[in-house]
Short mmCIF file of C-alpha atoms in Angstrom, two decimals:
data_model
loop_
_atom_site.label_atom_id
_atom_site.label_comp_id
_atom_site.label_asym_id
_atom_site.label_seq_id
_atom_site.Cartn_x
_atom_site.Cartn_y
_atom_site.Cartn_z
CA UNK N 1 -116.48 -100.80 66.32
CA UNK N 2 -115.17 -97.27 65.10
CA UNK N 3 -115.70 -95.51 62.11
CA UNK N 4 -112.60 -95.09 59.87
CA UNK N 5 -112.17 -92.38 58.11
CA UNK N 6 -108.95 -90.88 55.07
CA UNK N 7 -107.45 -87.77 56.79
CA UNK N 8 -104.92 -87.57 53.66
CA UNK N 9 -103.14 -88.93 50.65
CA UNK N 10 -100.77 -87.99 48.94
CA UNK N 11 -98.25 -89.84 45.41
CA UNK N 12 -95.42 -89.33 43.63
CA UNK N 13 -95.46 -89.04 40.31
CA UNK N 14 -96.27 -92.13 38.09
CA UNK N 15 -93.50 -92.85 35.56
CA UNK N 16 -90.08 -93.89 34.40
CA UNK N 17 -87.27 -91.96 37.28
CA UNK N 18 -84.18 -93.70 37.07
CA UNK N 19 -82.94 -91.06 39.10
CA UNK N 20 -85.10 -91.86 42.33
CA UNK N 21 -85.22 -95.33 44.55
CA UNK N 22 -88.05 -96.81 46.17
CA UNK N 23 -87.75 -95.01 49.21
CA UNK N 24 -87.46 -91.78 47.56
CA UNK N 25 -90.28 -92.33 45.94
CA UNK N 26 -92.20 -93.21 49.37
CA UNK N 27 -90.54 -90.33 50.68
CA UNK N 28 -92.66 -88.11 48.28
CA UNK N 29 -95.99 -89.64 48.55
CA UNK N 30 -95.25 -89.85 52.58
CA UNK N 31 -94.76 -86.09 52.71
CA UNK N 32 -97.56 -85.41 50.55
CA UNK N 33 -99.90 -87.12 52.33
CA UNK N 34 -99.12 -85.36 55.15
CA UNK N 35 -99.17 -81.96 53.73
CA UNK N 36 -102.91 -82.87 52.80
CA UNK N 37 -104.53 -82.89 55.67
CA UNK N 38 -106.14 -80.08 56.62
CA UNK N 39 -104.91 -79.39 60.63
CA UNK N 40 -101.26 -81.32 60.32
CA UNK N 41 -100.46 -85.07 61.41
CA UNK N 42 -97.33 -85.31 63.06
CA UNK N 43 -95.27 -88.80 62.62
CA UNK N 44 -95.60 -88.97 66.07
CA UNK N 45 -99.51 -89.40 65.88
CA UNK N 46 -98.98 -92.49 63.70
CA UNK N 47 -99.53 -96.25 65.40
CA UNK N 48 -99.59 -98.49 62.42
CA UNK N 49 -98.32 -98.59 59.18
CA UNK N 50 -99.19 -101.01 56.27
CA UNK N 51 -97.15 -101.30 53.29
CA UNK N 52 -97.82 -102.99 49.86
CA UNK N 53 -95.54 -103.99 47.70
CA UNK N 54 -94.63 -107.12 44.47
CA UNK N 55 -90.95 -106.34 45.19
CA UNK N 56 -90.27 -106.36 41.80
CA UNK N 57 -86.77 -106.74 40.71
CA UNK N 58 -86.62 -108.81 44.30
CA UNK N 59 -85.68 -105.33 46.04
CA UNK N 60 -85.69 -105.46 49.69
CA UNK N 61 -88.35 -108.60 49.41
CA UNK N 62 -87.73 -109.34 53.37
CA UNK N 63 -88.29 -106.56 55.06
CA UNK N 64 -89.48 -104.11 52.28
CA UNK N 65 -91.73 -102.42 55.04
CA UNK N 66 -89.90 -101.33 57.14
CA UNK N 67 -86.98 -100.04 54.83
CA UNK N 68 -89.48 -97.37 53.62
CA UNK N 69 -91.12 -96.49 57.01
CA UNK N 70 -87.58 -95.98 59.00
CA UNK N 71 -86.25 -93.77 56.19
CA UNK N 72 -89.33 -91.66 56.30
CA UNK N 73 -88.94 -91.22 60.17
CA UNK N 74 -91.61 -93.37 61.62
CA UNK N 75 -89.20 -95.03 64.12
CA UNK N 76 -90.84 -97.31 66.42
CA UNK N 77 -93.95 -97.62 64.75
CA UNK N 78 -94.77 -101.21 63.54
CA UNK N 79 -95.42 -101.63 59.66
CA UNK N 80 -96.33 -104.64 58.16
CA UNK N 81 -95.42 -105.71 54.01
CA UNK N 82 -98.94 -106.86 52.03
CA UNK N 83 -98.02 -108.85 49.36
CA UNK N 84 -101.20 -109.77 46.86
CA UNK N 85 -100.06 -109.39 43.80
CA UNK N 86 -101.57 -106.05 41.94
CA UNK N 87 -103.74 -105.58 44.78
CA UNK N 88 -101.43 -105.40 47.62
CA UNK N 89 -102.34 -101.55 47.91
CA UNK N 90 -105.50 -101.80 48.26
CA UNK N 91 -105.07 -104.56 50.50
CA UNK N 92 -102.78 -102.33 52.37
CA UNK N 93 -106.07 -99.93 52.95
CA UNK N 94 -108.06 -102.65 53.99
CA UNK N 95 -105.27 -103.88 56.28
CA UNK N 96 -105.71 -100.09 57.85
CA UNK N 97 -109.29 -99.91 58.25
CA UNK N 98 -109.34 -103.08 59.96
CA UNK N 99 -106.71 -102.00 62.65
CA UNK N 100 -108.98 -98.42 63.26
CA UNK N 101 -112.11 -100.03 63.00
CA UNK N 102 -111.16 -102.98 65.71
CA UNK N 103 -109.71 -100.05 68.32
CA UNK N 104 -106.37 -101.46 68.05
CA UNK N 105 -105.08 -97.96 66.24
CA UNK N 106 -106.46 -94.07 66.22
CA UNK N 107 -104.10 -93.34 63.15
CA UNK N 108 -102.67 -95.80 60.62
CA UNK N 109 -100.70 -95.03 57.65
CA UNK N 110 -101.63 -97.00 54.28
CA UNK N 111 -99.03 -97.07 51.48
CA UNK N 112 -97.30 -98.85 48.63
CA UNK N 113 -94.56 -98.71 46.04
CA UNK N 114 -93.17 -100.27 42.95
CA UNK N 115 -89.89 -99.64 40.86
CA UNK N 116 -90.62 -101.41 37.65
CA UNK N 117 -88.72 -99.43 34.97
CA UNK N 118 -84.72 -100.50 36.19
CA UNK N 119 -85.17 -104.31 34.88
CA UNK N 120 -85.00 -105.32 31.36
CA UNK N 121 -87.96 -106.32 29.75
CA UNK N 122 -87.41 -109.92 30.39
CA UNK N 123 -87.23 -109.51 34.41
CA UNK N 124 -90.37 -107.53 34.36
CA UNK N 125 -92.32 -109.95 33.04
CA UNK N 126 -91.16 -112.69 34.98
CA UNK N 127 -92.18 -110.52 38.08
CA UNK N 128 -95.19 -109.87 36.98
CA UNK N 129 -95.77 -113.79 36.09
CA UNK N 130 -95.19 -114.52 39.54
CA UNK N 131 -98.67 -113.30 40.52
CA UNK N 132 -99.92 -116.03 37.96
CA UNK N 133 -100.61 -119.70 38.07
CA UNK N 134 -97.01 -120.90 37.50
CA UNK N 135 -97.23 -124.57 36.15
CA UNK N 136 -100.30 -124.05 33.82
CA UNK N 137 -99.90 -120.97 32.92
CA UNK N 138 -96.38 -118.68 33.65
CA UNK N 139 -94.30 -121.80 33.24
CA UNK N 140 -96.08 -123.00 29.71
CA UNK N 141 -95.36 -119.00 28.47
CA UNK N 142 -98.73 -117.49 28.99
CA UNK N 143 -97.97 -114.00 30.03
CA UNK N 144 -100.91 -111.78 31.86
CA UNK N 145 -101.76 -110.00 28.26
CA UNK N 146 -101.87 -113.27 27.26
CA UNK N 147 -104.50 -114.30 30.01
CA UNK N 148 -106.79 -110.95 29.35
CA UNK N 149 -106.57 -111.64 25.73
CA UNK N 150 -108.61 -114.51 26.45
CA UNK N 151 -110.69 -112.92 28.69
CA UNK N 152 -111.50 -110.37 26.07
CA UNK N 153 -112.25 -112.76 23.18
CA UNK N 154 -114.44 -114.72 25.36
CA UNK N 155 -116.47 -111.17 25.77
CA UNK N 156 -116.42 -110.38 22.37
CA UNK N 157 -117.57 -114.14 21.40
CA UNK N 158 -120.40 -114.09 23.93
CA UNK N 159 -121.45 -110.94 24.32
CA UNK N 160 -120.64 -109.03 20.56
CA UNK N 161 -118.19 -106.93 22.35
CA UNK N 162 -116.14 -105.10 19.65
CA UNK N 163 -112.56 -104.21 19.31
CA UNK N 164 -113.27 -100.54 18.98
CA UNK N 165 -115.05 -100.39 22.41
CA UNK N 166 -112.15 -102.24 24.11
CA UNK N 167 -110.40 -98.80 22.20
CA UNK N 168 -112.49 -96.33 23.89
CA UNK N 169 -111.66 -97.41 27.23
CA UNK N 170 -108.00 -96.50 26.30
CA UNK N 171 -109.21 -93.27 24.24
CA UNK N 172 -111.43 -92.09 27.72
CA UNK N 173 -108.89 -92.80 30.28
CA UNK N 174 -105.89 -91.16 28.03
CA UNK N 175 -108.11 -87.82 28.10
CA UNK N 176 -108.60 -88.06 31.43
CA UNK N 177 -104.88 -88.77 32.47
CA UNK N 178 -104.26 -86.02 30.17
CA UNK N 179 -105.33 -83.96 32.99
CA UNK N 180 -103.55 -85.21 35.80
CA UNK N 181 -100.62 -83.73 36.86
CA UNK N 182 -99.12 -87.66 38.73
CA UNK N 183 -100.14 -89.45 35.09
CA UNK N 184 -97.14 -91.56 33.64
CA UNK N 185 -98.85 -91.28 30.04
CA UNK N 186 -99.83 -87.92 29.74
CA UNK N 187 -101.31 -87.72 26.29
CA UNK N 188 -104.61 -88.19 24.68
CA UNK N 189 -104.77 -90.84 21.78
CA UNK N 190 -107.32 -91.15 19.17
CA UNK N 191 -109.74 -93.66 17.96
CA UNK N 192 -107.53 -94.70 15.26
CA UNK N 193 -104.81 -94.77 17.67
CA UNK N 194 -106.08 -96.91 20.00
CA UNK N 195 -107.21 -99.65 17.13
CA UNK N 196 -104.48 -99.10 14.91
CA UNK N 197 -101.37 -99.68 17.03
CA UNK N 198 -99.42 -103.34 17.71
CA UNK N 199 -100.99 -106.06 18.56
CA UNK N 200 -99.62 -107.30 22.55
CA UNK N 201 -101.55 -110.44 22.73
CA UNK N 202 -104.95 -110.32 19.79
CA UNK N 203 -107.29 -109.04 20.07
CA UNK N 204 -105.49 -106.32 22.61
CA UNK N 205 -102.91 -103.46 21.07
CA UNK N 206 -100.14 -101.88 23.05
CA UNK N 207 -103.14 -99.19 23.56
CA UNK N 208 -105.47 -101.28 25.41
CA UNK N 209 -102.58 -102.41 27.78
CA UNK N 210 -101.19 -100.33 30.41
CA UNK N 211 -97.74 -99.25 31.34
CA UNK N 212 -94.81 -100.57 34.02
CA UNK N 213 -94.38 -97.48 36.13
CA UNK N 214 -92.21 -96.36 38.76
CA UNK N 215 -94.09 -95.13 41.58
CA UNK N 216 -95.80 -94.85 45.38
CA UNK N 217 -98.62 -93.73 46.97
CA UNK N 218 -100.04 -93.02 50.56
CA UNK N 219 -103.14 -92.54 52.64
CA UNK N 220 -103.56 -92.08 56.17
CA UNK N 221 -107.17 -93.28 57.73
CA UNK N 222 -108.00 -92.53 61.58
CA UNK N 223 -110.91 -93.26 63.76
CA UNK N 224 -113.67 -91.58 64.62
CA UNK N 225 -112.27 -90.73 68.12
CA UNK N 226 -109.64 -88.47 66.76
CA UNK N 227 -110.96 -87.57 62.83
CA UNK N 228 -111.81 -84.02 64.44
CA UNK N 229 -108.01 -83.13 65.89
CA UNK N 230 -107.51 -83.35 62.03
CA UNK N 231 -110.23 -82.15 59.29
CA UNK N 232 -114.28 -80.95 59.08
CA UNK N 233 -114.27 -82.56 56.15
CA UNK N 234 -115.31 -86.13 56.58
CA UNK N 235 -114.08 -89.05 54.58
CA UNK N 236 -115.87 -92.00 55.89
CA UNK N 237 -114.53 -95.44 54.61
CA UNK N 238 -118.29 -96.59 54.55
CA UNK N 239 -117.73 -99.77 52.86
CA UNK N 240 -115.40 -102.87 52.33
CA UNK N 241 -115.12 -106.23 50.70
CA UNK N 242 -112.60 -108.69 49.54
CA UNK N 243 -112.48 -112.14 48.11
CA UNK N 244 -109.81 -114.75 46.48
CA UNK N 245 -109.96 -117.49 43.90
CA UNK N 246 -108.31 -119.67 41.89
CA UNK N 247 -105.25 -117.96 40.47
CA UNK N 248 -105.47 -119.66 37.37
CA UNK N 249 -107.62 -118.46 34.76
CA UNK N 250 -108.44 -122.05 33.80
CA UNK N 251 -109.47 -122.88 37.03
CA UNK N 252 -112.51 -120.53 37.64
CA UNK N 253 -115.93 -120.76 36.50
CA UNK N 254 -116.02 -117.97 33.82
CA UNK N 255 -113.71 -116.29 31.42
CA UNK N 256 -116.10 -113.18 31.12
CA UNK N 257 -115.67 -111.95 34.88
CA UNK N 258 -113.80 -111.60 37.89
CA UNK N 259 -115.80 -113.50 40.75
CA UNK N 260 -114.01 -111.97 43.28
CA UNK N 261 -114.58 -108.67 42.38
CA UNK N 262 -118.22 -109.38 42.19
CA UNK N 263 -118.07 -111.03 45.44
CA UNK N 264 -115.74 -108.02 47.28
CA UNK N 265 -117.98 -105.55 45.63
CA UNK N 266 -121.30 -107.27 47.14
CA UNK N 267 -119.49 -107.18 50.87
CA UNK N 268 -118.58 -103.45 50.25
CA UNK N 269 -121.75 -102.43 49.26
CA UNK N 270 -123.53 -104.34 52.38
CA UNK N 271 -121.47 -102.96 54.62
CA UNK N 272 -121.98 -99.42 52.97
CA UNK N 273 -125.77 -99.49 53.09
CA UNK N 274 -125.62 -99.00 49.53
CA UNK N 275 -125.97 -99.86 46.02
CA UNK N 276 -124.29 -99.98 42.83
CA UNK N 277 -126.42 -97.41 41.92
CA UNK N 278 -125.64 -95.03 44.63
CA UNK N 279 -121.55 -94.63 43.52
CA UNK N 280 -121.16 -91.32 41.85
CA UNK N 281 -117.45 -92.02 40.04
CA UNK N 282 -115.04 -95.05 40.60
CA UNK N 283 -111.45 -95.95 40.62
CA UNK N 284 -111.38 -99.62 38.40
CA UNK N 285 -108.58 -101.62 37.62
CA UNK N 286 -108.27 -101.20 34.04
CA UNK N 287 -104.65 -103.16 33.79
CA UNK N 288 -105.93 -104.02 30.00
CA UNK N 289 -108.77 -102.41 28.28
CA UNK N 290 -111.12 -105.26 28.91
CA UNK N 291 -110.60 -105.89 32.60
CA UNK N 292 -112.16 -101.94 32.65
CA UNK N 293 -114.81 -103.70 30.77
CA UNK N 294 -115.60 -106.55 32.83
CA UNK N 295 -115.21 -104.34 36.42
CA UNK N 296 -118.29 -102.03 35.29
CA UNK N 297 -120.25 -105.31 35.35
CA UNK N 298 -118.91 -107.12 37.97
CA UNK N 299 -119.38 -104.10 39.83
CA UNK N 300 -122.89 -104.14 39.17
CA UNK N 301 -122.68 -100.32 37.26
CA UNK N 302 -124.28 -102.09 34.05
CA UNK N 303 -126.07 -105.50 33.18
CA UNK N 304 -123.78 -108.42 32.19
CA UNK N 305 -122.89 -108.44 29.12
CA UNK N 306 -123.61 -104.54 28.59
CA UNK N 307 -120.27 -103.34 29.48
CA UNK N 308 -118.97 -102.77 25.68
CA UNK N 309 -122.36 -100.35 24.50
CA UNK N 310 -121.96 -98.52 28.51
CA UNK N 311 -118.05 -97.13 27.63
CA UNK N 312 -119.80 -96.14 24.13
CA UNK N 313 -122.22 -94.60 25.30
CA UNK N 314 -120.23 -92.02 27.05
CA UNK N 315 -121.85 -92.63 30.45
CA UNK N 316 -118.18 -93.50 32.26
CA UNK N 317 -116.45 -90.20 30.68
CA UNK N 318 -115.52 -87.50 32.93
CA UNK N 319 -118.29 -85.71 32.06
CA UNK N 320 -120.83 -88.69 32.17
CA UNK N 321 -123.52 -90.53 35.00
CA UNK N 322 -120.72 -92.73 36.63
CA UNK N 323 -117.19 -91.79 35.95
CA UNK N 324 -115.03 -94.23 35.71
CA UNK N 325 -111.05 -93.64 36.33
CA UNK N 326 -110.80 -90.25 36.38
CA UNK N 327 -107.06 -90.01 37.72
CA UNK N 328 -106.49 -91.93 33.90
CA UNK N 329 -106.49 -95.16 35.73
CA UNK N 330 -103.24 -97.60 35.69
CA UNK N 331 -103.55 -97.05 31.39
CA UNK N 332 -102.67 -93.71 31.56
CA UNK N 333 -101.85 -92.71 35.21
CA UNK N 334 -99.67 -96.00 35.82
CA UNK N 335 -99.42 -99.33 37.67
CA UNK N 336 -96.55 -99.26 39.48
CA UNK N 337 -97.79 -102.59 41.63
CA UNK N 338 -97.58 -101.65 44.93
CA UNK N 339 -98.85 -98.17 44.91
CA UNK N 340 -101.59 -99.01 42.72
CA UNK N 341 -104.82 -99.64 45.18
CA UNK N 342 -102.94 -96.60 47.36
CA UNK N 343 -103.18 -94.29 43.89
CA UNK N 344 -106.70 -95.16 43.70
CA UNK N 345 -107.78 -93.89 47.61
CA UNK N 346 -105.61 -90.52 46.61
CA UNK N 347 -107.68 -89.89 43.33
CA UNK N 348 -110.83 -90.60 45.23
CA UNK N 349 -109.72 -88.29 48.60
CA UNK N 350 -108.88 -85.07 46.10
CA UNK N 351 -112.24 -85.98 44.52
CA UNK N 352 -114.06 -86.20 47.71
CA UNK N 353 -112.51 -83.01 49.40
CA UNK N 354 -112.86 -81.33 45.82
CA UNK N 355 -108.60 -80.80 45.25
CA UNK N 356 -108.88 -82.92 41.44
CA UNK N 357 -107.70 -79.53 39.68
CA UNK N 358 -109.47 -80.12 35.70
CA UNK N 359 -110.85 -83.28 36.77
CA UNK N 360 -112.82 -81.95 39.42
CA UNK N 361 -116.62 -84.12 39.87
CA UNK N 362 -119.28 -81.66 41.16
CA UNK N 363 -119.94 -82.58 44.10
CA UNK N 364 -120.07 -86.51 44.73
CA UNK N 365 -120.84 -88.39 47.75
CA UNK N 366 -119.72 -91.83 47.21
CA UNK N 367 -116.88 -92.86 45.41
CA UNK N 368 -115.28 -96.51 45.03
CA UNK N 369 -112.34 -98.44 44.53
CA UNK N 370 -111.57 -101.88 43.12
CA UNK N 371 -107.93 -103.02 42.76
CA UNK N 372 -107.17 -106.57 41.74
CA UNK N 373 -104.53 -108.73 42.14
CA UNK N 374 -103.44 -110.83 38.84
CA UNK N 375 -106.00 -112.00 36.67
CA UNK N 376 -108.84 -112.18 39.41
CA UNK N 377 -107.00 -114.70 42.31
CA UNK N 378 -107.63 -111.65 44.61
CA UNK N 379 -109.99 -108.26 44.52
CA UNK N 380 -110.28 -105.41 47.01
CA UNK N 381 -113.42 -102.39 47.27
CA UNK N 382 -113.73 -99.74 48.98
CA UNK N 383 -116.56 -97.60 49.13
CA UNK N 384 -115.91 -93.78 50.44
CA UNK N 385 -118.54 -91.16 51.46
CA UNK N 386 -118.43 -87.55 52.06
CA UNK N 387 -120.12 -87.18 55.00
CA UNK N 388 -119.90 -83.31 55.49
CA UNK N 389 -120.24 -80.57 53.31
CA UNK N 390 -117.01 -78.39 52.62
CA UNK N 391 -117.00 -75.33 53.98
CA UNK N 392 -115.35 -74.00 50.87
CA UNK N 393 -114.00 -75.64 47.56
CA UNK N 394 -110.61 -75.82 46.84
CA UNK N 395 -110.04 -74.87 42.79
CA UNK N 396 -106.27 -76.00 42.13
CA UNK N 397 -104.21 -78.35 44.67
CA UNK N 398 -103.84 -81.47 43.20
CA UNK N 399 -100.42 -82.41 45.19
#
C-alpha cells in the first residue's frame, strides 16, 4: 500500500462575495493550490478528483463535481461529489488518500465549496437542517444551534462547564483569525463581547456560533512513487479514521460527546503510530463554541470533562502546548460547508511547510484534523507529519 502524501493547498477567501459563483470560487483555491507546490503540478498530472459539497441553495446538486472540475480545465479526469453533511471536505481527503494509498491514482485532487450567503436567512437554515434528523428534530423546529445548545447545557450541568469558557473559545479563535489573511471574521472580540452579545439558542450567543460563508478550498495528495517529481518537503498523511452514527441527537448514547469523533480519532491515531499526546496543533470543528469544547476531549487532548478549565488555561492559544484552530477555525475563518474539512488540510500544509505568515508554529511535526458532519452523524481525522526537515523557512506566503 503507498504512502500518501499533500503536495499543495491552496483557498479562496472565506466570506460574503456576491460578486463570485461557486466555480469562481474553486477556480481560486484550484490555482492556488497549484501555485503551492514547490516544483509545479500540471493538470495533466492529475488522475482523480474528489469534490465535497451540501449544495446549498440546491446549486448544481447532480453533477456539482464535475461543473467545478471542467471549468477549471481538468477535462477527462474523473471527479466524484462527497456529500456528508459538514464533513464532506474532509471526507473528500479521505476519499483521496484512499485512491493513492490503494495504487489506483499517483495524484488526486481533494476539494470542496459552498455558496451560503445568496439565500435568505430562511433557505439557509433549511439547508443546513437537512444534515439533521428530519422528523424528530428539523421537522419539530429544532435548528443545529438548537441541538448544540443542548449539548452545551448538558456539559455545563455535568461537568461545571461555565458560560465564560464556552466565551474564550470564541475570544481565542477571533485572535487567531485576526491573523489570517482567508478569515471571513477578521476581528478580535473581547471577553465581554463574547458573553455579552444575543442569545442564538441559551446558553450560546451569536459569539459562540460561527458564520455562513462563501467559500472553497483545495489540496492535492500523491503517492510515494511520484512525491519527489514534486517537493523535499514531505507531508505524509500518516493517519486516518472515520465513523457514523445516529443523526439524531436523541438517538445516541451521550449528549456530552461526539462518538464518532472519538471513534475516527482512535483509527487515525492507530494507523499513525501515535498518540493524542504526540499532535503538536489541530484543526477542530468548532461550528459552536462547545463542539470546540467537546473535540479537545473526544480527541483525547484533555480528560473528559476537563475541556472547559483546558481553553482557560491558555494551553490551546496560539502561543500554548497544543494549539487548537489556528487558521481561526470555522468561528472566525468560516464554514462555508463544502470547503470546510479542505480549509482545514490548507491551514495544516502552510503550518507544516512553515508558509502560516503571523501564525507561524515553530516547528511541528504532527498536526490533525477533525471535521464533522451535523451534530456528530459523521466525523473525519486526519493526522499529518512532517517527515523532512525544510531546507529553509519560508517567513510570509500565506496564499
Amino acid at each position: 500500500m503507498s504512502k500518501a502524501y499533500v503536495v499543495g493547498a491552496g483557498q479562496s477567501d472565506f466570506g460574503s462575495f456576491p460578486e463570485e459563483s461557486y466555480r469562481s470560487l474553486f477556480t481560486t483555491a484550484y490555482e492556488n493550490a497549484l501555485d503551492s507546490v514547490p516544483s509545479g503540478v500540471s493538470p495533466g498530472d492529475i488522475d482523480e478528483a474528489y469534490v465535497g459539497t451540501l449544495g446549498v441553495g440546491g446549486r448544481q446538486l447532480g453533477l456539482s463535481g464535475p461543473a467545478v472540475t471542467e471549468h477549471v480545465g481538468l477535462d477527462g479526469v474523473p471527479c466524484t461529489r462527497v456529500e456528508n453533511a459538514c464533513a464532506a471536505g474532509g471526507y473528500a481527503v479521505r476519499q483521496a488518500v484512499m485512491a493513492v494509498r490503494s495504487g489506483m491514482a499517483d495524484v488526486v485532487l481533494a476539494g470542496g465549496f459552498e455558496v451560503m450567503t445568496d439565500v435568505s436567512g430562511e433557505s439557509v437554515r433549511y439547508w443546513l437542517g437537512v444534515s439533521g434528523e428530519t422528523e424528530w428534530e428539523r421537522l419539530s423546529g429544532t435548528t443545529f444551534a438548537g441541538v448544540y445548545a443542548q449539548m452545551a447545557r448538558a456539559h455545563m450541568e455535568t461537568y461545571d462547564t461555565t458560560a465564560e469558557q464556552l466565551s474564550r473559545v470564541a475570544v481565542k479563535n477571533h485572535e487567531n483569525g485576526a491573523k489570517n489573511p482567508h478569515a471571513h471574521l477578521q476581528f478580535s472580540c473581547s471577553l465581554e463581547d463574547a458573553q455579552s452579545a444575543p442569545t442564538v439558542a441559551e446558553p450560546l450567543t451569536l459569539y459562540h456560533c460561527c458564520p455562513t460563508t462563501d467559500g472553497a478550498a483545495c489540496v492535492l495528495i500523491v503517492s510515494e512513487d511520484v512525491v519527489e517529481q514534486y517537493t523535499d518537503d514531505r507531508i505524509r498523511v500518516a493517519g486516518v479514521g472515520a465513523a457514523s452514527d445516529a443523526v439524531g441527537l436523541f438517538q445516541r448514547e451521550t449528549y456530552t460527546g461526539i462518538p464518532a469523533s472519538r471513534q475516527a480519532a482512535t483509527r487515525a491515531y492507530e494507523t499513525a503510530g501515535i498518540g493524542p499526546e504526540d499532535v503538536d496543533f489541530a484543526e477542530v470543528h468548532d461550528c459552536f463554541a462547545i463542539a470546540e469544547l467537546l473535540a479537545y476531549e473526544d480527541l483525547g487532548f484533555c480528560d473528559r470533562g476537563h475541556a472547559g478549565s483546558f481553553v482557560e488555561s491558555g494551553a490551546t492559544a496560539l502561543d500554548g502546548e497544543l494549539p487548537i484552530n489556528t487558521s481561526g477555525g470555522l468561528k472566525s475563518k468560516g464554514h462555508p460547508i463544502g470547503a470546510t474539512g479542505t480549509g482545514q488540510v490548507v491551514e495544516v500544509f502552510k503550518q507544516l511547510s512553515g508558509r502560516a505568515g503571523d501564525r507561524q508554529l515553530e516547528t511541528p511535526r504532527y498536526g490533525l484534523t477533525h471535521n464533522v458532519g451535523g451534530s456528530g452523524g459523521a466525523a473525519v481525522v486526519h493526522v499529518f507529519e512532517r517527515e523532512r526537515e525544510r531546507d529553509s523557512r519560508t517567513t510570509e506566503v500565506d496564499q
